[in-house]
Coordinates of C-alpha atoms in Angstrom, one line a residue:
M1 CA -48.9 -67.0 -61.7
R2 CA -49.0 -65.1 -58.4
T3 CA -51.7 -67.4 -57.1
L4 CA -49.7 -70.5 -58.1
A5 CA -46.6 -69.1 -56.4
F6 CA -48.6 -68.4 -53.3
L7 CA -49.9 -72.0 -53.2
R8 CA -46.5 -73.5 -53.9
D9 CA -44.6 -71.4 -51.3
N10 CA -47.2 -72.0 -48.6
A11 CA -48.3 -75.5 -49.4
R12 CA -47.2 -77.0 -46.1
W13 CA -49.3 -74.6 -44.0
L14 CA -52.2 -74.4 -46.3
S15 CA -52.4 -78.2 -46.3
A16 CA -52.5 -78.3 -42.5
G17 CA -55.4 -75.9 -42.6
I18 CA -57.2 -78.1 -45.2
L19 CA -56.6 -81.2 -43.1
L20 CA -58.0 -79.6 -39.9
T21 CA -61.1 -78.3 -41.6
F22 CA -61.7 -81.7 -43.2
L23 CA -61.4 -83.5 -39.9
S24 CA -63.9 -81.0 -38.4
S25 CA -66.5 -82.7 -40.7
F26 CA -66.9 -85.6 -38.2
G27 CA -68.3 -83.1 -35.6
Q28 CA -70.4 -81.2 -38.1
T29 CA -74.2 -81.5 -38.4
F30 CA -74.1 -82.4 -42.0
F31 CA -72.2 -85.6 -41.0
I32 CA -73.9 -86.5 -37.7
S33 CA -77.3 -85.9 -39.2
I34 CA -76.7 -88.7 -41.7
F35 CA -77.3 -91.1 -38.9
A36 CA -80.3 -89.2 -37.4
G37 CA -82.8 -91.9 -38.4
E38 CA -80.7 -94.7 -37.1
I39 CA -80.0 -92.9 -33.8
R40 CA -83.6 -92.0 -33.2
E41 CA -84.7 -95.6 -34.0
G42 CA -81.9 -97.2 -32.0
F43 CA -82.6 -95.1 -28.9
G44 CA -86.3 -94.6 -29.3
L45 CA -86.2 -90.8 -29.7
S46 CA -88.7 -88.4 -31.2
H47 CA -87.6 -85.4 -33.4
G48 CA -87.9 -83.1 -30.4
E49 CA -86.0 -85.4 -28.0
W50 CA -83.2 -86.0 -30.5
G51 CA -83.0 -82.3 -31.2
G52 CA -83.0 -81.5 -27.5
I53 CA -80.1 -83.9 -26.9
Y54 CA -78.2 -82.4 -29.8
S55 CA -78.8 -78.9 -28.5
V56 CA -77.7 -79.7 -24.9
G57 CA -74.4 -81.3 -26.1
T58 CA -73.8 -78.5 -28.6
A59 CA -74.5 -75.7 -26.1
A60 CA -72.1 -77.3 -23.6
S61 CA -69.4 -77.3 -26.3
A62 CA -70.1 -73.6 -27.0
I63 CA -69.5 -72.8 -23.3
L64 CA -66.2 -74.7 -23.2
M65 CA -65.1 -73.0 -26.5
V66 CA -65.0 -69.6 -24.8
W67 CA -62.1 -70.8 -22.7
A68 CA -60.5 -73.5 -24.8
G69 CA -60.4 -71.5 -28.0
G70 CA -58.0 -69.1 -26.3
L71 CA -55.4 -71.8 -26.0
T72 CA -54.5 -71.1 -29.7
D73 CA -52.9 -67.9 -28.4
I74 CA -50.6 -70.0 -26.1
F75 CA -49.8 -73.3 -27.9
R76 CA -48.5 -73.9 -31.4
V77 CA -51.0 -75.2 -34.0
R78 CA -49.0 -78.4 -34.5
V79 CA -49.4 -79.3 -30.8
I80 CA -53.0 -78.4 -30.1
G81 CA -54.1 -79.5 -33.6
A82 CA -52.7 -83.0 -33.0
V83 CA -54.2 -83.3 -29.5
I84 CA -57.6 -82.3 -30.9
A85 CA -57.4 -84.8 -33.7
V86 CA -56.8 -87.6 -31.2
A87 CA -59.6 -86.4 -29.0
L88 CA -61.9 -86.3 -32.1
A89 CA -61.0 -89.9 -32.9
L90 CA -62.0 -90.9 -29.3
S91 CA -65.3 -89.0 -29.7
C92 CA -66.1 -90.9 -32.9
L93 CA -65.3 -94.1 -31.1
A94 CA -67.6 -93.2 -28.3
M95 CA -70.5 -92.8 -30.7
A96 CA -69.8 -96.2 -32.2
L97 CA -69.7 -97.9 -28.8
N98 CA -72.4 -96.0 -26.9
P99 CA -75.1 -98.4 -25.6
V100 CA -77.5 -96.0 -23.8
W101 CA -79.5 -92.8 -24.7
W102 CA -78.5 -90.9 -21.6
L103 CA -74.8 -90.8 -22.7
L104 CA -75.8 -89.2 -26.1
P105 CA -75.5 -85.6 -24.8
L106 CA -71.9 -86.3 -23.7
V107 CA -71.0 -88.0 -27.0
I108 CA -72.5 -85.1 -28.9
F109 CA -70.7 -82.6 -26.7
A110 CA -67.4 -84.3 -27.5
L111 CA -68.0 -84.5 -31.2
R112 CA -69.1 -80.9 -31.5
F113 CA -66.3 -79.5 -29.3
T114 CA -63.5 -81.4 -31.0
G115 CA -64.9 -81.3 -34.5
Q116 CA -67.1 -78.3 -35.2
G117 CA -65.5 -76.3 -32.5
M118 CA -61.8 -76.7 -32.1
S119 CA -60.7 -78.3 -35.4
G120 CA -62.1 -75.5 -37.5
H121 CA -61.1 -72.9 -35.0
I122 CA -57.5 -73.9 -34.9
A123 CA -57.3 -73.8 -38.7
V124 CA -58.9 -70.4 -39.0
V125 CA -56.7 -68.9 -36.3
G126 CA -53.6 -70.3 -38.0
M127 CA -54.5 -68.7 -41.3
A128 CA -55.5 -65.4 -39.8
R129 CA -52.3 -65.1 -37.9
W130 CA -49.9 -66.5 -40.5
F131 CA -51.1 -64.4 -43.4
I132 CA -51.9 -60.7 -43.6
A133 CA -51.9 -59.4 -47.2
A134 CA -53.1 -62.8 -48.5
R135 CA -55.4 -63.6 -45.5
G136 CA -58.6 -63.9 -47.7
R137 CA -56.9 -66.4 -50.0
A138 CA -55.4 -68.4 -47.2
L139 CA -58.7 -68.7 -45.4
S140 CA -60.5 -69.8 -48.6
V141 CA -57.9 -72.4 -49.4
A142 CA -57.9 -73.8 -45.8
K143 CA -61.7 -74.1 -45.8
L144 CA -61.5 -76.4 -48.9
G145 CA -61.1 -79.2 -46.4
F146 CA -64.5 -78.6 -45.0
S147 CA -66.0 -78.3 -48.5
L148 CA -64.3 -81.6 -49.5
G149 CA -65.8 -83.3 -46.5
E150 CA -69.2 -81.9 -47.1
A151 CA -69.2 -83.0 -50.7
I152 CA -67.8 -86.5 -50.2
L153 CA -68.7 -87.8 -46.8
P154 CA -72.6 -87.6 -46.9
V155 CA -72.9 -89.4 -50.2
L156 CA -70.2 -91.9 -49.3
F157 CA -71.5 -92.8 -45.8
V158 CA -75.2 -92.9 -46.9
A159 CA -74.3 -95.3 -49.6
L160 CA -72.2 -97.4 -47.1
M161 CA -75.1 -97.6 -44.7
L162 CA -76.9 -99.7 -47.3
I163 CA -74.3 -102.5 -46.7
M164 CA -72.8 -101.7 -43.3
D165 CA -74.1 -101.0 -39.8
W166 CA -74.0 -97.3 -38.8
R167 CA -71.9 -98.0 -35.8
I168 CA -69.1 -99.5 -37.9
L169 CA -69.0 -96.4 -40.0
W170 CA -68.3 -94.3 -36.8
L171 CA -65.3 -96.6 -36.3
V172 CA -64.1 -95.7 -39.8
A173 CA -64.5 -92.0 -38.9
A174 CA -62.4 -92.6 -35.7
G175 CA -59.7 -94.2 -37.8
I176 CA -59.5 -91.3 -40.2
A177 CA -59.4 -88.7 -37.4
L178 CA -56.6 -90.6 -35.7
L179 CA -54.5 -90.7 -38.9
G180 CA -54.8 -86.9 -39.0
A181 CA -52.6 -86.4 -35.9
P182 CA -49.3 -87.7 -37.4
V183 CA -50.0 -86.1 -40.7
L184 CA -50.5 -82.7 -39.0
L185 CA -47.3 -83.1 -37.1
L186 CA -45.4 -83.9 -40.3
L187 CA -46.8 -80.9 -42.2
L188 CA -46.0 -78.5 -39.3
R189 CA -42.5 -79.6 -38.4
Q190 CA -41.7 -76.0 -39.2
E191 CA -44.5 -73.5 -38.5
R192 CA -44.8 -70.4 -40.7
T193 CA -44.4 -68.2 -37.6
P194 CA -42.2 -69.9 -34.9
Q195 CA -44.4 -68.3 -32.2
S196 CA -47.4 -66.2 -32.5
H197 CA -45.9 -63.1 -30.9
A198 CA -43.8 -61.5 -33.7
D199 CA -45.0 -57.9 -34.1
S200 CA -44.1 -57.9 -37.8
D201 CA -46.7 -60.6 -38.4
Q202 CA -49.5 -58.8 -36.5
S203 CA -52.0 -56.3 -37.9
L204 CA -53.9 -53.6 -36.0
G205 CA -57.6 -53.3 -35.7
M206 CA -59.9 -50.3 -35.2
E207 CA -58.4 -47.2 -33.6
A208 CA -54.9 -48.5 -34.5
R209 CA -54.7 -51.0 -31.7
H210 CA -55.0 -54.6 -30.7
W211 CA -58.3 -55.4 -29.0
T212 CA -58.5 -57.9 -26.2
R213 CA -61.4 -60.3 -25.8
N214 CA -62.9 -58.3 -22.9
Q215 CA -62.6 -55.0 -24.9
T216 CA -64.3 -56.7 -27.9
L217 CA -67.1 -58.1 -25.8
R218 CA -67.8 -54.5 -24.5
H219 CA -67.7 -52.9 -28.0
W220 CA -71.0 -52.2 -29.7
L221 CA -70.0 -53.7 -33.1
F222 CA -69.7 -57.1 -31.6
W223 CA -73.4 -57.1 -30.6
F224 CA -74.4 -55.8 -34.0
M225 CA -72.8 -58.9 -35.4
I226 CA -74.4 -61.4 -33.0
P227 CA -77.4 -62.2 -35.2
A228 CA -75.1 -62.7 -38.3
L229 CA -73.0 -65.1 -36.3
L230 CA -75.9 -67.0 -34.9
G231 CA -78.1 -67.2 -38.0
P232 CA -76.1 -69.3 -40.5
S233 CA -75.0 -71.7 -37.8
A234 CA -78.4 -72.1 -36.3
F235 CA -80.4 -72.5 -39.5
N236 CA -77.9 -74.3 -41.7
T237 CA -77.6 -76.7 -38.9
A238 CA -81.3 -77.1 -38.5
F239 CA -81.7 -77.7 -42.3
F240 CA -79.1 -80.4 -42.5
F241 CA -80.1 -81.9 -39.1
H242 CA -83.6 -82.4 -40.3
Q243 CA -82.6 -83.6 -43.8
V244 CA -84.4 -86.9 -43.5
H245 CA -87.6 -85.1 -42.5
I246 CA -87.2 -82.5 -45.2
A247 CA -86.8 -85.2 -47.8
E248 CA -90.1 -86.8 -46.7
I249 CA -91.9 -83.4 -46.8
K250 CA -90.6 -82.7 -50.3
S251 CA -91.5 -86.3 -51.5
L252 CA -87.8 -87.1 -52.2
S253 CA -85.8 -90.1 -51.0
H254 CA -83.0 -89.4 -48.6
V255 CA -80.5 -90.4 -51.3
E256 CA -82.0 -88.0 -53.8
L257 CA -81.7 -85.1 -51.4
V258 CA -78.1 -86.1 -50.4
A259 CA -77.2 -86.3 -54.1
M260 CA -77.7 -82.5 -54.2
F261 CA -75.1 -81.9 -51.6
P262 CA -72.1 -82.1 -54.1
F263 CA -73.7 -79.3 -56.2
Y264 CA -74.2 -77.2 -53.1
T265 CA -70.6 -77.8 -52.1
A266 CA -69.3 -77.0 -55.5
V267 CA -71.1 -73.6 -55.4
S268 CA -69.8 -73.0 -51.9
I269 CA -66.2 -73.7 -53.0
G270 CA -66.6 -71.3 -55.9
A271 CA -68.1 -68.6 -53.7
M272 CA -65.4 -69.2 -51.1
I273 CA -62.6 -68.8 -53.6
L274 CA -64.2 -65.7 -55.1
S275 CA -64.8 -64.2 -51.7
G276 CA -61.2 -64.9 -50.7
W277 CA -60.0 -63.0 -53.7
A278 CA -62.5 -60.2 -53.2
L279 CA -61.5 -59.7 -49.6
D280 CA -57.9 -59.1 -50.6
Q281 CA -58.9 -56.8 -53.5
I282 CA -62.1 -55.0 -52.3
G283 CA -61.9 -55.3 -48.5
T284 CA -64.0 -56.8 -45.7
P285 CA -66.0 -53.6 -44.8
R286 CA -67.6 -53.4 -48.3
L287 CA -68.4 -57.1 -48.5
I288 CA -69.5 -58.5 -45.2
P289 CA -72.7 -56.5 -44.7
W290 CA -74.3 -58.2 -47.7
M291 CA -73.0 -61.8 -47.3
Q292 CA -76.4 -63.2 -45.9
V293 CA -78.6 -61.9 -48.7
P294 CA -78.4 -65.3 -50.4
M295 CA -79.8 -66.9 -47.3
V296 CA -83.0 -64.9 -47.6
I297 CA -83.4 -66.2 -51.1
A298 CA -82.4 -69.8 -50.3
F299 CA -84.9 -70.3 -47.4
A300 CA -87.7 -68.6 -49.4
L301 CA -87.1 -71.1 -52.2
F302 CA -87.0 -74.0 -49.7
A303 CA -90.3 -72.9 -48.4
V304 CA -92.1 -73.0 -51.8
A305 CA -90.1 -75.6 -53.6
G306 CA -92.4 -78.4 -54.8
G307 CA -89.8 -80.7 -56.3
S308 CA -86.1 -81.4 -56.9
W309 CA -85.4 -78.5 -59.2
G310 CA -86.7 -75.9 -56.7
M311 CA -84.5 -77.5 -54.0
V312 CA -81.5 -77.4 -56.3
V313 CA -81.9 -73.6 -56.9
G314 CA -82.3 -73.2 -53.2
F315 CA -79.0 -75.1 -52.6
F316 CA -77.3 -72.7 -55.1
F317 CA -78.0 -69.7 -52.9
L318 CA -77.3 -71.6 -49.7
G319 CA -74.0 -72.6 -51.2
L320 CA -73.2 -68.9 -52.0
N321 CA -73.7 -67.9 -48.4
T322 CA -71.7 -70.9 -47.1
G323 CA -68.8 -69.9 -49.2
F324 CA -69.0 -66.3 -48.1
N325 CA -69.4 -67.4 -44.5
N326 CA -66.2 -69.5 -44.6
T327 CA -64.0 -66.5 -45.2
M328 CA -65.6 -63.2 -44.4
P329 CA -66.3 -63.5 -40.6
S330 CA -62.7 -64.7 -39.9
A331 CA -61.2 -61.8 -41.9
F332 CA -63.6 -59.4 -40.2
W333 CA -62.3 -60.2 -36.7
A334 CA -58.7 -59.9 -37.7
E335 CA -59.3 -56.6 -39.6
F336 CA -61.5 -54.9 -37.1
Y337 CA -60.0 -56.1 -33.8
G338 CA -56.4 -56.9 -34.7
T339 CA -54.5 -60.2 -34.6
R340 CA -52.5 -60.2 -31.4
H341 CA -55.5 -61.7 -29.4
I342 CA -57.2 -63.3 -32.4
G343 CA -57.4 -66.7 -30.9
S344 CA -59.4 -65.5 -27.9
I345 CA -61.6 -63.2 -29.9
K346 CA -62.3 -65.8 -32.6
A347 CA -63.0 -68.4 -29.8
M348 CA -65.7 -66.1 -28.5
S349 CA -67.3 -65.7 -31.9
A350 CA -66.9 -69.5 -32.5
A351 CA -68.8 -70.1 -29.2
V352 CA -71.6 -67.9 -30.5
M353 CA -71.8 -69.9 -33.7
V354 CA -71.7 -73.2 -31.9
L355 CA -74.4 -71.9 -29.6
G356 CA -76.4 -71.1 -32.7
S357 CA -76.0 -74.6 -33.9
A358 CA -77.3 -75.8 -30.6
I359 CA -80.4 -73.6 -30.8
G360 CA -81.4 -74.4 -34.4
P361 CA -82.0 -78.1 -34.2
G362 CA -83.7 -78.0 -30.8
V363 CA -86.1 -75.2 -31.7
S364 CA -87.0 -76.6 -35.1
G365 CA -87.4 -80.1 -33.7
V366 CA -89.8 -78.9 -31.0
A367 CA -91.7 -76.8 -33.6
I368 CA -92.1 -79.9 -35.8
D369 CA -93.5 -81.9 -32.8
L370 CA -95.9 -79.0 -32.1
G371 CA -97.2 -79.1 -35.6
I372 CA -95.4 -76.1 -37.1
G373 CA -94.3 -77.3 -40.5
I374 CA -90.7 -77.0 -41.6
E375 CA -91.8 -75.0 -44.7
T376 CA -93.5 -72.5 -42.5
Q377 CA -90.3 -72.3 -40.4
F378 CA -88.3 -71.5 -43.6
W379 CA -90.3 -68.3 -44.1
W380 CA -89.4 -67.1 -40.6
I381 CA -85.8 -68.0 -41.2
A382 CA -85.7 -65.9 -44.4
F383 CA -87.1 -62.9 -42.4
F384 CA -84.4 -63.4 -39.7
F385 CA -81.7 -63.0 -42.3
M386 CA -83.3 -59.8 -43.6
L387 CA -82.9 -58.4 -40.1
S388 CA -79.3 -59.6 -39.6
T389 CA -78.4 -58.0 -42.9
A390 CA -79.8 -54.6 -41.9
L391 CA -77.9 -54.8 -38.6
M392 CA -74.6 -55.5 -40.4
V393 CA -75.2 -52.6 -42.8
V394 CA -75.6 -50.2 -39.9
G395 CA -72.9 -51.6 -37.6
V396 CA -70.1 -52.1 -40.1
G397 CA -70.9 -48.8 -41.8
R398 CA -70.5 -47.0 -38.4
A399 CA -67.3 -48.9 -37.5
T400 CA -65.4 -48.6 -40.9
P401 CA -64.1 -45.1 -40.2
L402 CA -62.4 -46.4 -37.1
L403 CA -60.2 -48.8 -39.0
S404 CA -56.5 -48.3 -39.0
R405 CA -54.9 -48.1 -42.5
S406 CA -51.6 -49.4 -41.2
T407 CA -50.6 -53.0 -40.6

């Protein structure tokens, strides 16, 4: 009953978060990579060249995120959210109409910045700032929009490509993104917090203070968390980016592989809801060090899977981490560094994650071109997540005693 009351009383703001994370889908790798085969064929690109273009555009968006993400500390969600929705629509339109390969880095930059970068960032900052005691639940609910997009859009658009040109489908995406702007303005006619500066709606971080972005950047815990921020973004992105190639290696059709995505998404939704509840009940410090253990198992399974069932089990563990990763890092920044400057701090972490998504496809694409098989790469990825887990155990363990118990 408490959960139902929470959803009912906060439906307007939670729905805005869901909408923003859903719209972010059009700039996410799982959506863009649907068209990887058509883009490479249409512009005459190899795996490495397409991966390089994707990495350049994504890296540029990461650089801009460091500055632009801080705008959420200045402007209301309704204003900046609507502006980004329109910009995302224009980015989708650019992909549909682009005639030459050398404009692809700019198009990818626009899609990644407005979609993966800002749309999701605005939603997360809104939830972290608007909710304190129920922050975990709010984050998990808002991220349902991303999960919905991940479950529906790949299957739908892959099926539509059988009867429609891929450029037409980008026009459809542009129309959906454009419709998001007025809906967002309607939902947030009254924001939950009129302005983001009310002390009563702010929580303190370590040492009972609000950390600025520069202070966070100089603090040792931030650097302990860097591999954990980079890893999921880099290697999840690489996995979905090369989905066509992976399907070929595993002797599956593209449609067969994409048909596993709804199962993966269902698992991630369950893990996301569970982690949102667990964050509110158990606390971030006890949970976050272990959130990437499922990634170790997932990529080890992907390395050895010889058929569809092995891939399905791998997707189960990948889904667990995706669900955990949708809530725990955002709660971590608010709890350990406070919420007064959460927009700027979260923008910095988002830039690191976007940078990771730039590194993953490029490195893996070049490795494929050099003859290093994707299955061999999966073993190295599993080892990386073992190291990132060890760093979180040490870093978070040392930092936990510094937390303030007051809010």
